[in-house]
Amino acid sequence: MANAAMTNDLTNVDIVCIVKSYTLKQFMNIQNQTTEQP
């Protein structure tokens, strides 16, 4: 049970990191598109 709990925690942290990275990429993409437009 302890191992399962630790695995779940690591998975949650990984998901948070992935979501943050994805959000940052999307934000940067929007900034780039806005900058490229006249």
PDB file of C-alpha atoms in Angstrom:
ATOM      1  CA  MET A   1       0.000   0.000   0.000  1.00  0.00           C
ATOM      2  CA  ALA A   2       2.846   2.378   0.817  1.00  0.00           C
ATOM      3  CA  ASN A   3       4.403   1.803  -2.590  1.00  0.00           C
ATOM      4  CA  ALA A   4       1.072   2.389  -4.316  1.00  0.00           C
ATOM      5  CA  ALA A   5       0.585   5.647  -2.423  1.00  0.00           C
ATOM      6  CA  MET A   6       4.076   6.829  -3.335  1.00  0.00           C
ATOM      7  CA  THR A   7       3.472   5.931  -6.981  1.00  0.00           C
ATOM      8  CA  ASN A   8       0.205   7.886  -6.965  1.00  0.00           C
ATOM      9  CA  ASP A   9       1.962  10.926  -5.493  1.00  0.00           C
ATOM     10  CA  LEU A  10       4.689  10.778  -8.146  1.00  0.00           C
ATOM     11  CA  THR A  11       2.042  10.438 -10.853  1.00  0.00           C
ATOM     12  CA  ASN A  12       0.161  13.464  -9.535  1.00  0.00           C
ATOM     13  CA  VAL A  13       3.364  15.512  -9.487  1.00  0.00           C
ATOM     14  CA  ASP A  14       4.168  14.411 -13.047  1.00  0.00           C
ATOM     15  CA  ILE A  15       0.667  15.403 -14.198  1.00  0.00           C
ATOM     16  CA  VAL A  16       1.014  18.828 -12.564  1.00  0.00           C
ATOM     17  CA  CYS A  17       4.392  19.355 -14.236  1.00  0.00           C
ATOM     18  CA  ILE A  18       3.012  18.285 -17.615  1.00  0.00           C
ATOM     19  CA  VAL A  19      -0.014  20.568 -17.270  1.00  0.00           C
ATOM     20  CA  LYS A  20       2.191  23.517 -16.282  1.00  0.00           C
ATOM     21  CA  SER A  21       4.536  22.882 -19.202  1.00  0.00           C
ATOM     22  CA  TYR A  22       1.609  22.518 -21.630  1.00  0.00           C
ATOM     23  CA  THR A  23      -0.013  25.709 -20.334  1.00  0.00           C
ATOM     24  CA  LEU A  24       3.265  27.597 -20.636  1.00  0.00           C
ATOM     25  CA  LYS A  25       3.746  26.360 -24.210  1.00  0.00           C
ATOM     26  CA  GLN A  26       0.197  27.379 -25.139  1.00  0.00           C
ATOM     27  CA  PHE A  27       0.753  30.818 -23.582  1.00  0.00           C
ATOM     28  CA  MET A  28       4.008  31.264 -25.485  1.00  0.00           C
ATOM     29  CA  ASN A  29       2.300  30.169 -28.715  1.00  0.00           C
ATOM     30  CA  ILE A  30      -0.439  32.763 -28.210  1.00  0.00           C
ATOM     31  CA  GLN A  31       2.179  35.436 -27.503  1.00  0.00           C
ATOM     32  CA  ASN A  32       4.099  34.493 -30.654  1.00  0.00           C
ATOM     33  CA  GLN A  33       0.950  34.556 -32.801  1.00  0.00           C
ATOM     34  CA  THR A  34      -0.073  37.934 -31.394  1.00  0.00           C
ATOM     35  CA  THR A  35       3.404  39.327 -32.028  1.00  0.00           C
ATOM     36  CA  GLU A  36       3.509  38.022 -35.607  1.00  0.00           C
ATOM     37  CA  GLN A  37       0.180  39.622 -36.516  1.00  0.00           C
ATOM     38  CA  PRO A  38       0.407  43.193 -37.926  1.00  0.00           C
TER      39      PRO A  38
END
